[in-house]
């Protein structure tokens, strides 16, 4: 029996420390393909337990891999160097939803969707909406600075985190920020923790901002002859002074897969599809919907599906989710790269994707958050465990990322770096920023125990 | 002649290096009262010049005090340890306003109002609106993470900064973030720079997000019998699902000063005044205005001034600006503390301010951003240079800050710490966070040359 297990079983109630095969297996992988066994799994129940684990780990230089719901897409929490998988999934209480202050206080294991529901019940709104919101947790959202379709209008996770309780690498309990909506007290360590991927500390409590819930929403699904037309519509909508709550685009490959999966009749015509959601006061939304319809007609849209009630909106969002399922239904493995380009380069990106498909023989499906240029670019490969196919796929991904960086883009918009984007991080950051990252990491985690083996190692 | 001056005159074209009495005097102070002479003033013209100055300063351990337009309110740029006052005011080009990408690229010396106008000309919007926007610069806005009335709906400066070029303390040129609207590449050093008060690097270029400009705006000025009624209205408006673009509150003392300055007839009745601005599509705003009027009437408002066109809105904003002038007109020195409380504590804060006035004999005027609890609490003192009065005023400020911290508030919402809030920063951050601040500072500025003598020293 491992010494770490024995030691931790003395530090914590032993039922929260596990080396069962089942627990090790669950904690060796996220939604990406890389996997590695931790030596021991800890199910933390409190901030004090997290602090005890970190003090121990720091003293004995044991790697600590913090994990929320484990639905990351880049292998960010995979315990590549063994050590402790520190699960905060059971710290999942919503401690407070206070509309007077416009805040909610949550533990890191709270499922994002649950927080949204708790705010919604009181007529208030927590906007960040990653696709996995029914299963992902706030701790993971903070670690990756998660986004989602509505972040176009409402901003990503970091724009809602007001304060954090963080256990530092040396096991001290640090409070940063607070419950005020504005705060310029010192450096912005609260935001520094957002997107730090478990490498700078362990979040044990978060105070997030909530806002009044918009009265209603409505959607348009607009079919276009081609992607260029849909991308032009994205810009025309924004230029008309309309900031939709979501603006999602889908390319021909994805639509073809969806037709194959759902049947030709369930899908709109055309080789590109745009989903526009607007929200606000009832009368405003009605009026804005009319303006949008007029604008889209002027732009030569093929067909518009209008969704003016909740059920109809959900149908359009279901179609959006079905795009993912349709791609899975192809039987191919989806390498989902959440790259971002400056918005004016949407068409260039899709043209590049078409060329990449031609050059490599690997189908490429593009869909996602057109409004902020964050297009999920999915390389559809046959058997990624086959070394020959893997090599070809990796070379294609490399071409994609190289192109993205050459075009002022970002290699990740909302999933994080983790293991998946590690090979490109130095190039993406540049040498000065990379060195600065290492200096900050060294300052905050002197022995390098937090999530080692990831993008700075 | 000083050695630093001689050295710098060799490194840079000598016309950009000054020890003239006039230049030293301008650069010894901001809008706060503390002052100290720099040894030399540098008017940087380029990133390369900034880098050359920092390499020199780092090698010779010379303090560097970066300065934008110099309109800070907390003595943040005052060169307390002498050395170099590094002005970036002449690096003031708007390099690009690109609506296709939804970004503007600016040098740090660009006046915030000029950026807003450049975006507005193209129908786009840079929302952060500090009161001093006609004279403050983007570099200073970034250094203090500046806010303003519209930040209630639109967020503060950091929520618009997408990418930065930063010269590090050792004189290297670092690029962080970029021109994408989403970016999870590495740690969020871009936001870490926002609000870092010249202590972690020198910003030499910023890429900021711009958004479609709202079609129109409208305002209501609402008079209430007392502050409690106005504060209740703030919460009722938000609870009704309305997120105004500004929600400003004014207390009885400020109104009395304004009546004295502008004449009784120019001012609304009552002991509290609420300004509500809404923006959006024309028809939406019209409709929302009606809803707001109905709601305010139900809440027992004394009088409502409706402003449904641009000129009328500007009149209400002019009244807001006149509040500041009215306080100045009292002949007293205004110690403006930009404290923040959780929104539900607005009434408690004003009651505390009344009690503080009673206990200390120092008049206290409260007005500001009610929607986010950021109330400018102005202690009106006679002659702050009189040591007796200063001591009494400082004791009153200490009571205020102590109360704020005991009530989950923040000692600064948008002005920064600088020298003004330095005595309270350790208490505000707590010992673990304060130590972490020092570690990060050490990592990013190993010799401590950037803005020494401020809140970490």
Coordinates of N, CA, C and O in Angstrom, one line a residue, chain A residues 99-102 124 144-145 148 151 156 158-159 168 172-176 179-189 191-192 194-197 199-200 212-213 235 238-243 281 283-284 287-288 340-344 369 372 374 408-414 416-417 425 428-429 432-433 436-437 439-441 443-444 455-456, chain B residues 99-102 124 144-145 147-148 151 156 158-159 168 172-176 179-189 191-192 194-197 199-200 212-213 235 238-243 281 283-284 287-288 340-344 369 372 374 408-414 416-417 425 428-429 432-433 436-437 439-441 443-444 455-456:
Chain A
X99 N -30.1 38.2 -4.3 CA -30.4 39.1 -5.4 C -30.1 40.5 -4.9 O -29.9 41.4 -5.7
X100 N -30.2 40.8 -3.6 CA -30.0 42.1 -3.1 C -28.6 42.6 -3.4 O -28.3 43.7 -3.8
X101 N -27.6 41.7 -3.3 CA -26.2 42.0 -3.6 C -25.9 41.6 -5.0 O -24.8 42.0 -5.5
X102 N -26.8 40.9 -5.7 CA -26.5 40.4 -7.1 C -25.3 39.4 -7.1 O -24.5 39.5 -8.0
X124 N -33.2 35.8 -11.5 CA -31.9 36.3 -11.8 C -31.2 35.3 -12.7 O -31.7 34.2 -13.0
X144 N -10.8 26.8 -16.5 CA -10.6 26.9 -17.9 C -11.2 28.3 -18.5 O -11.1 28.5 -19.7
X145 N -11.7 29.1 -17.6 CA -12.4 30.3 -18.0 C -13.4 30.0 -19.1 O -13.4 30.5 -20.2
X148 N -19.2 29.8 -23.9 CA -20.4 29.3 -24.4 C -21.1 30.3 -25.3 O -20.6 31.4 -25.5
X151 N -21.8 34.0 -24.3 CA -20.7 34.8 -23.9 C -20.5 36.0 -24.9 O -19.8 36.9 -24.6
X156 N -17.4 35.8 -20.7 CA -17.1 34.5 -20.2 C -17.0 34.4 -18.7 O -17.3 35.4 -18.0
X158 N -14.8 34.5 -16.4 CA -14.1 35.5 -15.6 C -14.8 36.8 -15.3 O -14.6 37.5 -14.3
X159 N -15.7 37.1 -16.2 CA -16.5 38.3 -16.1 C -17.6 38.2 -15.1 O -18.3 39.2 -14.8
X168 N -3.6 27.9 -1.5 CA -2.3 28.0 -2.2 C -1.6 26.7 -2.3 O -1.9 25.8 -1.5
X172 N -2.0 27.3 2.3 CA -2.6 28.5 3.0 C -3.9 28.8 2.4 O -4.1 28.6 1.2
X173 N -4.8 29.4 3.2 CA -6.1 29.7 2.6 C -6.1 31.2 2.3 O -5.9 32.1 3.2
X174 N -6.3 31.5 1.1 CA -6.2 32.9 0.6 C -7.6 33.4 0.1 O -8.2 32.7 -0.7
X175 N -8.0 34.6 0.5 CA -9.2 35.2 -0.1 C -8.8 36.3 -1.1 O -8.1 37.2 -0.7
X176 N -9.4 36.2 -2.3 CA -9.1 37.3 -3.2 C -10.4 37.8 -3.7 O -11.4 37.1 -3.8
X179 N -17.4 40.3 -2.5 CA -18.7 40.3 -3.0 C -19.2 41.6 -3.6 O -20.4 41.8 -3.8
X180 N -18.2 42.5 -3.8 CA -18.6 43.8 -4.5 C -18.5 43.6 -6.0 O -17.6 42.9 -6.5
X181 N -19.3 44.4 -6.7 CA -19.3 44.3 -8.1 C -18.2 45.1 -8.8 O -17.9 44.9 -10.0
X182 N -17.6 46.0 -8.0 CA -16.3 46.6 -8.4 C -15.3 46.5 -7.3 O -15.7 46.6 -6.2
X183 N -14.1 46.3 -7.7 CA -13.1 46.1 -6.7 C -11.7 46.3 -7.3 O -11.3 45.6 -8.2
X184 N -11.0 47.3 -6.8 CA -9.6 47.6 -7.3 C -8.6 47.4 -6.2 O -7.6 48.1 -6.2
X185 N -8.9 46.5 -5.3 CA -8.0 46.4 -4.1 C -6.8 45.5 -4.5 O -7.0 44.2 -4.6
X186 N -5.7 46.0 -4.8 CA -4.5 45.2 -5.2 C -4.6 44.7 -6.6 O -5.3 45.2 -7.5
X187 N -3.7 43.7 -6.9 CA -3.7 43.1 -8.3 C -5.0 42.2 -8.4 O -5.6 41.8 -7.5
X188 N -5.3 41.9 -9.7 CA -6.5 41.1 -9.9 C -6.2 39.6 -9.9 O -6.2 38.9 -10.9
X189 N -5.9 39.1 -8.7 CA -5.6 37.7 -8.5 C -6.8 36.8 -8.8 O -6.7 35.7 -9.2
X191 N -9.0 37.2 -11.2 CA -9.0 36.8 -12.6 C -7.8 36.0 -13.0 O -7.9 35.2 -13.9
X192 N -6.7 36.2 -12.3 CA -5.5 35.4 -12.6 C -5.8 33.9 -12.4 O -5.4 33.0 -13.1
X194 N -8.7 32.6 -12.8 CA -9.6 32.1 -13.9 C -8.8 31.7 -15.1 O -8.1 32.6 -15.6
X195 N -8.9 30.5 -15.5 CA -8.2 30.0 -16.6 C -6.8 29.5 -16.2 O -6.0 29.3 -17.1
X196 N -6.5 29.4 -14.9 CA -5.1 29.0 -14.6 C -5.0 27.4 -14.5 O -3.9 26.9 -14.2
X197 N -6.0 26.7 -14.9 CA -6.0 25.3 -15.1 C -5.3 24.5 -14.0 O -4.5 23.6 -14.2
X199 N -3.1 25.2 -11.9 CA -1.6 25.3 -11.8 C -1.2 26.3 -10.8 O 0.0 26.4 -10.5
X200 N -2.1 27.2 -10.3 CA -1.7 28.3 -9.4 C -2.4 28.2 -8.0 O -2.0 29.0 -7.2
X212 N -30.0 40.6 -13.5 CA -31.5 40.4 -13.7 C -31.7 39.5 -14.9 O -31.0 39.7 -16.0
X213 N -32.6 38.6 -14.8 CA -32.8 37.7 -16.0 C -33.6 38.5 -17.1 O -34.6 39.1 -16.8
X235 N -21.6 39.9 -39.7 CA -21.1 41.2 -39.6 C -22.2 42.3 -39.8 O -22.2 43.3 -39.1
X238 N -24.2 42.8 -36.6 CA -23.5 43.6 -35.6 C -23.4 45.1 -36.1 O -23.6 46.0 -35.3
X239 N -23.1 45.3 -37.4 CA -23.0 46.6 -37.9 C -24.3 47.4 -37.8 O -24.4 48.6 -37.8
X240 N -25.4 46.6 -37.8 CA -26.8 47.2 -37.6 C -27.0 47.6 -36.2 O -28.1 48.1 -35.8
X241 N -26.0 47.4 -35.3 CA -26.2 47.8 -33.9 C -26.9 46.8 -33.0 O -27.4 47.1 -32.0
X242 N -27.0 45.6 -33.5 CA -27.7 44.5 -32.8 C -26.6 43.6 -32.2 O -25.7 43.2 -32.8
X243 N -26.7 43.5 -30.8 CA -25.7 42.5 -30.2 C -26.6 41.4 -29.7 O -27.2 41.4 -28.6
X281 N -36.5 42.8 -23.0 CA -37.9 43.0 -22.7 C -38.7 42.4 -23.9 O -38.3 42.4 -25.0
X283 N -41.4 43.4 -25.5 CA -41.7 44.3 -26.7 C -40.4 44.5 -27.5 O -40.5 44.6 -28.8
X284 N -39.3 44.7 -26.9 CA -38.0 45.0 -27.6 C -37.7 43.8 -28.4 O -37.3 43.9 -29.6
X287 N -39.8 43.5 -31.5 CA -39.4 44.5 -32.5 C -38.1 44.2 -33.2 O -37.9 44.3 -34.4
X288 N -37.1 43.7 -32.4 CA -35.8 43.4 -32.9 C -35.8 42.2 -33.8 O -35.1 42.2 -34.8
X340 N -9.8 30.2 -32.3 CA -10.5 31.5 -32.4 C -9.7 32.3 -33.5 O -8.5 32.2 -33.6
X341 N -10.5 33.0 -34.3 CA -9.9 33.9 -35.3 C -10.5 35.3 -35.1 O -11.6 35.4 -34.6
X342 N -9.8 36.4 -35.4 CA -10.4 37.7 -35.5 C -11.7 37.5 -36.4 O -11.6 36.8 -37.4
X343 N -12.8 38.1 -36.0 CA -14.0 37.8 -36.6 C -14.0 38.0 -38.1 O -14.7 37.3 -38.9
X344 N -13.3 39.0 -38.6 CA -13.3 39.2 -40.1 C -12.6 38.1 -40.8 O -12.7 38.1 -42.1
X369 N -19.3 29.6 -32.4 CA -19.6 30.9 -31.9 C -19.1 32.0 -32.9 O -18.0 32.6 -32.7
X372 N -18.0 35.8 -31.9 CA -16.7 36.1 -31.3 C -15.5 35.4 -32.0 O -14.4 35.3 -31.5
X374 N -15.0 32.3 -32.4 CA -14.6 31.1 -31.8 C -15.3 29.9 -32.4 O -16.4 29.5 -32.1
X408 N -3.3 35.8 -36.5 CA -3.7 36.5 -35.3 C -4.8 35.8 -34.5 O -5.5 36.4 -33.8
X409 N -4.9 34.5 -34.7 CA -5.9 33.7 -33.9 C -5.3 33.2 -32.6 O -4.2 33.5 -32.2
X410 N -6.2 32.5 -31.9 CA -5.8 31.8 -30.6 C -6.1 30.3 -30.7 O -7.1 29.9 -31.3
X411 N -5.2 29.5 -30.1 CA -5.3 28.1 -30.3 C -6.4 27.5 -29.4 O -6.8 26.4 -29.5
X412 N -6.8 28.3 -28.4 CA -8.0 27.8 -27.6 C -8.8 29.0 -27.1 O -8.2 30.0 -26.6
X413 N -10.1 28.9 -27.3 CA -11.0 30.0 -26.9 C -11.6 29.8 -25.5 O -11.9 30.7 -24.8
X414 N -11.9 28.5 -25.2 CA -12.6 28.2 -24.0 C -12.3 26.9 -23.4 O -12.8 26.6 -22.3
X416 N -9.1 25.5 -22.9 CA -7.9 25.5 -22.2 C -6.8 24.9 -23.0 O -7.0 24.3 -24.1
X417 N -5.6 24.9 -22.4 CA -4.4 24.3 -23.1 C -4.2 22.8 -22.7 O -4.2 22.0 -23.6
X425 N 2.0 25.7 -27.2 CA 1.8 26.9 -26.3 C 3.0 27.8 -26.4 O 2.8 29.1 -26.3
X428 N 2.6 30.0 -29.3 CA 1.4 30.8 -29.1 C 1.7 32.0 -28.2 O 1.3 33.1 -28.4
X429 N 2.5 31.7 -27.1 CA 2.7 32.8 -26.1 C 3.9 33.7 -26.5 O 4.0 34.8 -26.2
X432 N 9.0 35.6 -24.4 CA 9.0 36.5 -23.2 C 7.8 36.2 -22.3 O 7.9 36.0 -21.1
X433 N 6.6 36.0 -23.0 CA 5.4 35.7 -22.2 C 5.6 34.3 -21.5 O 5.2 34.1 -20.4
X436 N 7.7 34.6 -18.6 CA 6.9 35.2 -17.5 C 5.9 34.3 -16.9 O 5.8 34.3 -15.6
X437 N 5.3 33.4 -17.7 CA 4.4 32.4 -17.1 C 5.2 31.6 -16.1 O 4.7 31.3 -15.0
X439 N 7.8 32.3 -14.4 CA 8.2 33.1 -13.2 C 7.0 33.2 -12.3 O 7.2 33.1 -11.0
X440 N 5.8 33.4 -12.8 CA 4.6 33.5 -12.0 C 4.3 32.2 -11.4 O 4.0 32.1 -10.2
X441 N 4.4 31.1 -12.2 CA 4.2 29.8 -11.6 C 5.1 29.5 -10.5 O 4.7 29.0 -9.4
X443 N 6.5 31.6 -8.5 CA 6.2 32.5 -7.4 C 5.0 31.9 -6.6 O 5.0 32.0 -5.4
X444 N 4.1 31.3 -7.3 CA 2.8 30.9 -6.7 C 2.9 29.4 -6.3 O 2.0 29.0 -5.5
X455 N 1.3 22.6 -19.4 CA 1.8 23.4 -20.5 C 3.1 24.2 -20.2 O 3.7 24.8 -21.1
X456 N 3.5 24.2 -18.9 CA 4.7 25.0 -18.6 C 5.9 24.0 -18.4 O 7.0 24.5 -18.2
Chain B
X99 N -14.0 47.5 -37.2 CA -15.3 47.0 -36.8 C -15.5 45.6 -37.3 O -16.3 44.8 -36.7
X100 N -14.8 45.1 -38.3 CA -14.9 43.8 -38.8 C -14.4 42.8 -37.7 O -15.1 41.8 -37.4
X101 N -13.4 43.2 -37.0 CA -12.9 42.3 -35.9 C -13.5 42.8 -34.5 O -13.3 42.1 -33.5
X102 N -14.1 44.0 -34.5 CA -14.6 44.5 -33.3 C -13.5 44.9 -32.3 O -13.6 44.6 -31.1
X124 N -19.7 52.3 -33.7 CA -19.3 51.3 -32.6 C -19.1 52.0 -31.3 O -19.1 53.2 -31.2
X144 N -5.4 51.5 -13.6 CA -6.3 51.5 -12.4 C -7.6 50.7 -12.7 O -8.5 50.6 -11.8
X145 N -7.7 50.0 -13.8 CA -8.9 49.3 -14.2 C -10.1 50.2 -14.0 O -11.1 49.9 -13.3
X147 N -13.4 52.6 -14.1 CA -14.8 52.3 -14.3 C -15.6 53.5 -14.8 O -15.1 54.2 -15.7
X148 N -16.7 53.7 -14.2 CA -17.6 54.8 -14.7 C -19.1 54.4 -14.6 O -19.3 53.2 -14.3
X151 N -20.5 51.2 -16.4 CA -19.9 49.9 -16.2 C -20.9 49.0 -15.5 O -20.7 47.8 -15.5
X156 N -16.2 47.1 -16.5 CA -15.1 48.0 -16.4 C -14.0 47.8 -17.4 O -14.1 46.9 -18.3
X158 N -11.1 46.3 -17.7 CA -10.5 45.0 -18.0 C -11.4 44.2 -18.9 O -10.9 43.3 -19.5
X159 N -12.7 44.4 -18.8 CA -13.6 43.6 -19.7 C -13.5 44.0 -21.1 O -14.2 43.4 -22.0
X168 N 8.5 44.7 -19.9 CA 8.7 44.2 -18.6 C 9.7 45.0 -17.8 O 10.4 45.8 -18.4
X172 N 12.2 43.8 -21.5 CA 11.8 43.0 -22.6 C 10.4 43.3 -23.1 O 9.6 43.8 -22.3
X173 N 10.2 43.1 -24.4 CA 8.9 43.4 -24.9 C 8.0 42.2 -25.0 O 8.4 41.2 -25.6
X174 N 6.9 42.2 -24.2 CA 6.1 41.0 -24.1 C 4.7 41.3 -24.7 O 4.1 42.4 -24.4
X175 N 4.2 40.4 -25.4 CA 2.8 40.5 -25.9 C 1.9 39.5 -25.2 O 2.3 38.3 -25.1
X176 N 0.8 40.0 -24.7 CA -0.1 39.1 -24.0 C -1.5 39.3 -24.6 O -1.8 40.4 -25.0
X179 N -6.0 39.8 -30.5 CA -7.1 40.6 -31.0 C -8.4 39.7 -31.1 O -9.4 40.1 -31.8
X180 N -8.3 38.5 -30.5 CA -9.5 37.6 -30.5 C -10.4 38.0 -29.3 O -9.9 38.3 -28.2
X181 N -11.7 37.8 -29.5 CA -12.6 38.1 -28.4 C -12.7 37.1 -27.3 O -13.2 37.3 -26.2
X182 N -12.2 35.9 -27.6 CA -12.0 34.9 -26.6 C -10.6 34.3 -26.7 O -10.1 34.2 -27.8
X183 N -10.0 34.0 -25.6 CA -8.6 33.6 -25.7 C -8.2 32.9 -24.3 O -8.3 33.6 -23.3
X184 N -7.9 31.6 -24.4 CA -7.6 30.9 -23.2 C -6.1 30.4 -23.3 O -5.8 29.4 -22.7
X185 N -5.3 31.2 -24.0 CA -3.9 30.7 -24.2 C -3.1 31.1 -23.0 O -2.7 32.2 -22.8
X186 N -2.9 30.1 -22.1 CA -2.0 30.4 -20.9 C -2.8 31.1 -19.8 O -4.0 31.1 -19.8
X187 N -2.0 31.8 -18.9 CA -2.6 32.5 -17.8 C -3.1 33.9 -18.3 O -2.7 34.3 -19.4
X188 N -4.0 34.5 -17.6 CA -4.6 35.7 -18.0 C -3.7 36.9 -17.6 O -4.1 37.7 -16.8
X189 N -2.6 37.0 -18.2 CA -1.7 38.1 -17.9 C -2.2 39.5 -18.3 O -1.9 40.5 -17.8
X191 N -5.3 40.5 -18.1 CA -6.1 41.1 -17.0 C -5.3 41.4 -15.8 O -5.5 42.3 -15.0
X192 N -4.2 40.6 -15.6 CA -3.3 40.9 -14.4 C -2.7 42.3 -14.5 O -2.5 43.0 -13.5
X194 N -4.2 44.8 -15.9 CA -5.3 45.7 -15.7 C -5.4 46.0 -14.2 O -5.7 45.0 -13.4
X195 N -5.2 47.2 -13.7 CA -5.3 47.5 -12.3 C -4.0 47.2 -11.6 O -3.9 47.3 -10.4
X196 N -2.9 47.0 -12.3 CA -1.6 46.7 -11.6 C -0.8 48.0 -11.3 O 0.3 47.9 -10.7
X197 N -1.4 49.2 -11.6 CA -0.9 50.4 -11.1 C 0.6 50.7 -11.4 O 1.3 51.2 -10.5
X199 N 3.0 48.7 -11.5 CA 4.0 48.0 -10.7 C 4.5 46.7 -11.3 O 5.3 46.0 -10.7
X200 N 3.9 46.3 -12.4 CA 4.2 45.0 -13.0 C 4.8 45.1 -14.4 O 5.2 44.1 -15.0
X212 N -21.2 46.9 -31.0 CA -22.1 47.8 -31.7 C -22.7 48.9 -30.8 O -23.0 48.6 -29.7
X213 N -22.7 50.1 -31.3 CA -23.3 51.2 -30.5 C -24.8 51.0 -30.3 O -25.5 50.8 -31.3
X235 N -33.0 48.6 -6.1 CA -33.2 47.2 -6.1 C -34.5 46.8 -6.9 O -34.5 45.8 -7.6
X238 N -33.8 46.6 -10.7 CA -33.1 45.4 -11.0 C -34.0 44.1 -10.9 O -34.0 43.3 -11.8
X239 N -34.7 44.1 -9.8 CA -35.6 42.9 -9.6 C -36.7 42.8 -10.7 O -37.2 41.7 -10.9
X240 N -37.0 44.0 -11.3 CA -38.0 43.9 -12.4 C -37.3 43.5 -13.7 O -38.0 43.4 -14.7
X241 N -36.1 43.0 -13.6 CA -35.4 42.5 -14.8 C -34.9 43.6 -15.7 O -34.6 43.3 -16.9
X242 N -34.7 44.8 -15.2 CA -34.2 45.9 -16.0 C -32.7 46.1 -15.6 O -32.4 46.2 -14.4
X243 N -31.8 46.1 -16.6 CA -30.4 46.4 -16.3 C -30.1 47.7 -17.0 O -29.8 47.7 -18.2
X281 N -32.4 49.5 -28.7 CA -33.1 49.9 -29.9 C -34.1 51.0 -29.5 O -34.7 51.0 -28.4
X283 N -37.3 51.5 -30.2 CA -38.6 51.1 -29.7 C -38.5 50.5 -28.3 O -39.4 50.6 -27.5
X284 N -37.4 49.7 -28.1 CA -37.3 49.1 -26.8 C -37.1 50.1 -25.7 O -37.7 50.0 -24.6
X287 N -40.3 51.8 -24.8 CA -41.2 50.9 -24.0 C -40.7 50.8 -22.6 O -41.4 50.8 -21.6
X288 N -39.3 50.6 -22.5 CA -38.7 50.4 -21.2 C -38.9 51.7 -20.3 O -39.1 51.6 -19.1
X340 N -16.7 50.8 -2.1 CA -17.8 49.9 -2.6 C -18.4 49.1 -1.5 O -17.7 48.7 -0.6
X341 N -19.7 49.0 -1.5 CA -20.3 48.0 -0.5 C -21.2 47.1 -1.4 O -21.6 47.4 -2.5
X342 N -21.4 45.9 -0.8 CA -22.4 45.0 -1.5 C -23.7 45.8 -1.6 O -24.1 46.6 -0.6
X343 N -24.4 45.7 -2.7 CA -25.5 46.6 -3.0 C -26.6 46.7 -2.0 O -27.2 47.8 -1.8
X344 N -26.8 45.6 -1.3 CA -27.9 45.7 -0.3 C -27.5 46.6 0.9 O -28.4 46.8 1.8
X369 N -22.3 55.4 -8.1 CA -22.8 54.3 -8.9 C -23.6 53.3 -8.1 O -23.1 52.3 -7.6
X372 N -23.9 49.3 -8.7 CA -22.9 48.3 -8.3 C -22.3 48.7 -6.9 O -21.2 48.2 -6.6
X374 N -20.9 51.2 -5.7 CA -19.7 52.0 -5.7 C -20.1 53.4 -5.5 O -20.4 54.2 -6.4
X408 N -18.0 43.8 4.4 CA -17.7 43.1 3.1 C -17.6 44.1 1.9 O -17.8 43.7 0.8
X409 N -17.1 45.3 2.2 CA -16.9 46.2 1.2 C -15.5 46.3 0.6 O -14.7 45.5 1.1
X410 N -15.2 47.2 -0.3 CA -13.9 47.3 -0.9 C -13.5 48.8 -0.7 O -14.3 49.7 -0.9
X411 N -12.2 49.0 -0.4 CA -11.7 50.4 -0.1 C -11.5 51.2 -1.4 O -11.4 52.4 -1.3
X412 N -11.5 50.5 -2.5 CA -11.5 51.2 -3.8 C -12.2 50.4 -4.9 O -11.9 49.3 -5.1
X413 N -13.0 51.1 -5.6 CA -13.8 50.5 -6.7 C -13.2 50.7 -8.1 O -13.2 49.9 -9.0
X414 N -12.6 51.9 -8.2 CA -12.1 52.3 -9.6 C -10.9 53.3 -9.6 O -10.4 53.5 -10.7
X416 N -8.1 53.0 -7.5 CA -6.9 52.3 -7.2 C -6.4 52.6 -5.8 O -7.0 53.3 -5.1
X417 N -5.3 51.9 -5.5 CA -4.8 52.0 -4.1 C -3.8 53.2 -4.0 O -4.0 54.1 -3.2
X425 N -4.2 48.7 2.9 CA -4.2 47.7 1.9 C -3.9 46.3 2.6 O -4.5 45.3 2.2
X428 N -7.0 45.1 4.0 CA -8.0 44.8 3.0 C -7.7 43.5 2.3 O -8.6 42.7 2.0
X429 N -6.4 43.2 2.1 CA -6.1 42.0 1.3 C -6.0 40.8 2.3 O -6.3 39.7 1.8
X432 N -2.4 36.5 3.7 CA -2.0 35.5 2.7 C -1.9 36.2 1.3 O -1.0 36.0 0.5
X433 N -3.0 36.9 1.0 CA -3.1 37.6 -0.3 C -2.0 38.7 -0.4 O -1.3 38.8 -1.5
X436 N 1.2 37.0 -1.2 CA 1.1 36.5 -2.6 C 1.4 37.7 -3.6 O 2.1 37.5 -4.6
X437 N 0.8 38.8 -3.2 CA 1.1 40.0 -4.1 C 2.6 40.3 -4.1 O 3.1 40.6 -5.2
X439 N 5.0 38.2 -3.7 CA 5.7 37.1 -4.5 C 5.6 37.4 -6.0 O 6.5 37.2 -6.8
X440 N 4.4 37.8 -6.4 CA 4.1 38.0 -7.8 C 4.9 39.2 -8.3 O 5.5 39.3 -9.3
X441 N 4.9 40.3 -7.5 CA 5.7 41.5 -7.7 C 7.2 41.1 -7.9 O 7.8 41.5 -8.9
X443 N 8.4 38.3 -8.8 CA 8.6 37.5 -10.0 C 8.6 38.3 -11.2 O 9.4 38.1 -12.2
X444 N 7.8 39.4 -11.2 CA 7.7 40.2 -12.4 C 8.6 41.4 -12.4 O 8.8 42.0 -13.5
X455 N 1.9 50.5 -2.7 CA 1.1 49.7 -1.7 C 1.8 48.4 -1.3 O 1.3 47.8 -0.3
X456 N 2.9 48.0 -1.9 CA 3.5 46.8 -1.4 C 4.7 47.1 -0.6 O 5.4 46.1 -0.1

